[in-house]
Amino acid sequence: EAEVAQSPRYKITEKSQAVAFWCDPISGHATLYWYRQILGQGPELLVQFQDESVVDDSQLPKDRFSAERLKGVDSTLKIQPAELGDSAMYLCASSAGASYGYTFGSGTRLTVV
Amino acid sequence: AQTVTQSQPEMSVQEAETVTLSCTYDTSESDYYLFWYKQPPSRQMILVIRQEAYKQQNATENRFSVNFQKAAKSFSLKISDSQLGDAAMYFCAYFSRDTGNQFYFGTGTSLTVIP
């Protein structure tokens, strides 16, 4: 069964350092999403891509977060500098269309110390 | 923006019994989808069941079924013959075509299955 790949699985970083997460969606999925999930809460959308274009990044803290999907396939989410409040699970998901829902990756758990 | 409300932060059920998780949503749209996702302790979100708003028939997937009340904007999940592996966080999600193909998630219900 096709999966959304994410790496690393876990990341511990010091405050003010840079950190990057990688996501490889299911082949053929044009839509890719990055979500942030704080423990005990539902996922919140950070950025949505359609192919290589950003569709929605209204909730992305652009002073420190950036996301790219240069060739419309895999994607990278970067935080620089990391802050203590960024500690969360970062989920990547891709979709083949409205009626199929998302397929989520296993996520990257970020701890900022 | 659409809102999704899950009013039960925690639920518990005896193994083999039936449990219903509640979800309500607020929308002015007529064309949308509703989903239930399961997130076990391993943290990967898994699609449980989906419902198209234009379909009156309630969706069913094995032991999982929904009670979709469009007029009441209610979308509850029923789990029959609960198993230990059903223990997880369950998220209700609303998918909107009109607002950029985005999902809106509820805050989740933590389900405990008691042996």
Coordinates of C-alpha atoms in Angstrom, one line a residue:
Chain A
E1 CA 0.0 0.0 0.0
A2 CA 1.3 3.4 -1.0
E3 CA 2.5 5.6 1.9
V4 CA 3.5 9.2 2.5
A5 CA 7.1 9.2 3.7
Q6 CA 8.4 11.6 6.3
S7 CA 11.8 12.1 7.8
P8 CA 13.1 12.4 10.4
R9 CA 10.7 10.6 12.7
Y10 CA 12.0 12.5 15.7
K11 CA 14.1 15.6 16.0
I12 CA 15.4 17.4 19.1
T13 CA 16.9 20.8 18.5
E14 CA 18.0 23.7 20.6
K15 CA 16.2 27.0 20.6
S16 CA 17.4 29.4 17.8
Q17 CA 18.7 26.6 15.7
A18 CA 17.4 25.7 12.2
V19 CA 15.5 22.5 11.5
A20 CA 14.1 21.0 8.4
F21 CA 11.5 18.2 7.7
W22 CA 11.1 16.3 4.5
C23 CA 8.0 14.7 3.0
D24 CA 7.5 12.5 -0.1
P25 CA 3.8 12.2 -1.0
I26 CA 2.1 9.3 -2.7
S27 CA 3.1 9.2 -6.4
G28 CA 0.6 11.1 -8.5
H29 CA -0.9 13.1 -5.6
A30 CA -0.9 16.7 -6.7
T31 CA -2.0 18.2 -3.4
L32 CA 0.3 18.2 -0.5
Y33 CA -0.3 19.6 3.0
W34 CA 1.8 20.3 6.0
Y35 CA 0.0 20.3 9.4
R36 CA 1.1 21.0 12.9
Q37 CA -0.4 19.1 15.7
I38 CA 0.1 20.1 19.3
L39 CA -0.3 17.2 21.8
G40 CA -4.0 16.7 22.6
Q41 CA -5.3 18.9 19.8
G42 CA -6.4 18.4 16.2
P43 CA -4.1 19.1 13.3
E44 CA -3.8 22.7 12.1
L45 CA -3.0 23.5 8.5
L46 CA 0.3 25.3 7.9
V47 CA 0.6 25.2 4.1
Q48 CA -1.1 23.6 1.1
F49 CA 0.5 22.9 -2.2
Q50 CA -1.1 22.2 -5.6
D51 CA 1.8 20.7 -7.6
E52 CA 4.7 23.2 -7.0
S53 CA 2.4 26.2 -6.2
V54 CA 1.4 27.3 -2.7
V55 CA -2.4 27.4 -2.5
D56 CA -2.7 28.5 1.1
D57 CA -0.1 29.5 3.6
S58 CA -2.2 31.9 5.6
Q59 CA -1.5 30.1 8.9
L60 CA 2.3 29.7 8.3
P61 CA 4.4 31.9 10.5
K62 CA 6.4 33.3 7.7
D63 CA 8.9 35.1 9.8
R64 CA 10.4 31.8 10.8
F65 CA 8.8 29.0 8.7
S66 CA 9.2 28.3 5.0
A67 CA 8.0 25.5 2.8
E68 CA 8.9 24.5 -0.7
R69 CA 7.9 21.9 -3.3
L70 CA 10.2 22.8 -6.1
K71 CA 9.4 20.0 -8.6
G72 CA 5.9 19.4 -7.4
V73 CA 6.8 16.1 -5.8
D74 CA 8.6 16.0 -2.4
S75 CA 8.5 18.9 0.0
T76 CA 10.6 20.5 2.7
L77 CA 9.4 22.5 5.7
K78 CA 12.0 24.6 7.5
I79 CA 12.0 26.5 10.8
Q80 CA 14.6 29.1 11.5
P81 CA 15.1 30.0 14.2
A82 CA 13.2 27.3 16.2
E83 CA 11.4 28.5 19.4
L84 CA 10.2 26.5 22.4
G85 CA 6.6 26.8 21.2
D86 CA 7.3 25.0 18.0
S87 CA 7.5 21.7 19.8
A88 CA 4.8 19.6 18.2
M89 CA 4.1 16.8 15.7
Y90 CA 4.5 18.0 12.1
L91 CA 2.3 15.9 9.7
C92 CA 2.5 15.8 6.0
A93 CA -0.4 14.5 4.0
S94 CA -1.3 14.1 0.3
S95 CA -4.5 13.8 -1.5
A96 CA -5.7 12.4 -4.8
G97 CA -8.9 14.3 -4.7
A98 CA -11.8 15.5 -2.6
S99 CA -13.6 12.2 -2.1
Y100 CA -10.6 10.2 -1.1
G101 CA -9.5 12.2 2.0
Y102 CA -6.0 12.6 3.0
T103 CA -3.2 10.0 3.4
F104 CA -1.0 11.1 6.3
G105 CA 2.6 10.3 6.9
S106 CA 3.9 9.1 10.3
G107 CA 4.9 12.6 11.2
T108 CA 8.0 14.3 12.6
R109 CA 7.9 14.9 16.4
L110 CA 9.9 18.0 17.1
T111 CA 11.2 18.9 20.5
V112 CA 12.8 22.3 21.0
V113 CA 14.9 22.6 24.1
Chain B
A1 CA -14.5 29.4 8.3
Q2 CA -16.1 26.1 8.9
T3 CA -16.0 24.7 12.5
V4 CA -16.0 21.1 13.6
T5 CA -16.9 20.4 17.2
Q6 CA -16.3 17.2 19.1
S7 CA -17.9 17.6 22.5
Q8 CA -16.5 14.4 24.1
P9 CA -12.8 14.8 24.9
E10 CA -12.7 11.2 26.3
M11 CA -14.9 8.1 25.9
S12 CA -14.5 4.6 27.1
V13 CA -16.2 1.3 26.1
Q14 CA -16.1 -2.3 27.2
E15 CA -14.5 -4.7 24.7
A16 CA -17.2 -6.1 22.4
E17 CA -19.6 -3.3 23.2
T18 CA -20.8 -0.5 21.0
V19 CA -19.8 3.2 21.4
T20 CA -20.9 6.4 19.5
L21 CA -18.6 9.4 19.1
S22 CA -20.3 12.7 18.4
C23 CA -19.4 15.4 15.9
T24 CA -21.2 18.5 14.8
Y25 CA -20.1 21.1 12.2
D26 CA -21.1 24.5 11.0
T27 CA -21.3 25.3 7.4
S28 CA -23.4 27.2 4.8
E29 CA -22.2 25.0 2.0
S30 CA -24.1 22.2 0.3
D31 CA -21.3 20.2 -1.3
Y32 CA -18.8 18.8 1.2
Y33 CA -17.4 15.6 2.6
L34 CA -17.1 14.4 6.2
F35 CA -14.5 12.0 7.5
W36 CA -13.5 10.2 10.6
Y37 CA -9.8 9.7 11.2
K38 CA -8.2 7.5 13.8
Q39 CA -4.8 8.3 15.4
P40 CA -3.4 5.4 17.5
P41 CA -0.6 6.0 19.9
S42 CA 1.9 5.5 17.1
R43 CA 0.6 8.8 15.8
Q44 CA -0.2 8.1 12.2
M45 CA -3.6 9.3 11.1
I46 CA -5.7 6.6 9.4
L47 CA -8.9 7.2 7.5
V48 CA -11.8 5.3 9.1
I49 CA -14.8 6.3 7.0
R50 CA -16.0 9.1 4.7
Q51 CA -19.4 10.5 3.8
E52 CA -20.5 12.6 0.9
A53 CA -22.9 15.3 1.9
Y54 CA -25.1 14.7 -1.1
K55 CA -25.7 11.1 -0.2
Q56 CA -28.5 10.3 2.2
Q57 CA -27.4 6.8 2.9
N58 CA -25.1 6.5 5.9
A59 CA -21.6 5.2 5.2
T60 CA -20.5 1.8 6.6
E61 CA -17.1 0.2 6.8
N62 CA -17.2 -3.2 8.6
R63 CA -17.7 -2.4 12.3
F64 CA -17.7 1.4 11.7
S65 CA -20.8 3.3 10.6
V66 CA -22.0 6.8 10.7
N67 CA -25.2 8.6 11.5
F68 CA -25.3 11.6 9.1
Q69 CA -28.0 14.1 9.9
K70 CA -27.5 16.8 7.3
A71 CA -30.1 19.2 8.6
A72 CA -28.8 19.0 12.1
K73 CA -25.2 19.2 10.9
S74 CA -24.4 16.1 12.9
F75 CA -22.0 13.3 11.9
S76 CA -21.5 10.7 14.6
L77 CA -19.4 7.5 14.4
K78 CA -20.6 4.2 15.8
I79 CA -18.1 1.5 16.5
S80 CA -19.7 -1.9 17.0
D81 CA -18.0 -4.9 18.7
S82 CA -15.2 -2.7 20.0
Q83 CA -11.8 -4.2 20.0
L84 CA -8.6 -3.3 22.0
G85 CA -7.1 -2.1 18.7
D86 CA -9.8 0.6 18.4
A87 CA -8.2 2.5 21.3
A88 CA -7.0 5.8 19.8
M89 CA -7.8 9.5 19.2
Y90 CA -10.6 9.9 16.8
F91 CA -10.9 13.1 14.7
C92 CA -13.9 14.3 12.8
A93 CA -13.0 16.3 9.7
Y94 CA -14.9 18.4 7.3
F95 CA -13.7 18.8 3.7
S96 CA -14.7 22.0 1.8
R97 CA -14.5 22.4 -1.9
D98 CA -15.5 26.0 -1.7
T99 CA -12.6 27.1 0.5
G100 CA -9.6 25.7 -1.4
N101 CA -10.0 22.0 -0.8
Q102 CA -9.1 22.2 2.9
F103 CA -9.8 19.9 5.8
Y104 CA -11.1 21.3 9.1
F105 CA -10.5 19.0 12.0
G106 CA -12.2 18.8 15.4
T107 CA -10.3 18.6 18.6
G108 CA -10.6 14.9 18.9
T109 CA -12.1 12.2 21.2
S110 CA -9.8 9.9 23.1
L111 CA -11.3 6.4 23.1
T112 CA -10.3 3.8 25.7
V113 CA -11.3 0.2 25.3
I114 CA -11.6 -1.7 28.5
P115 CA -10.8 -5.4 28.4

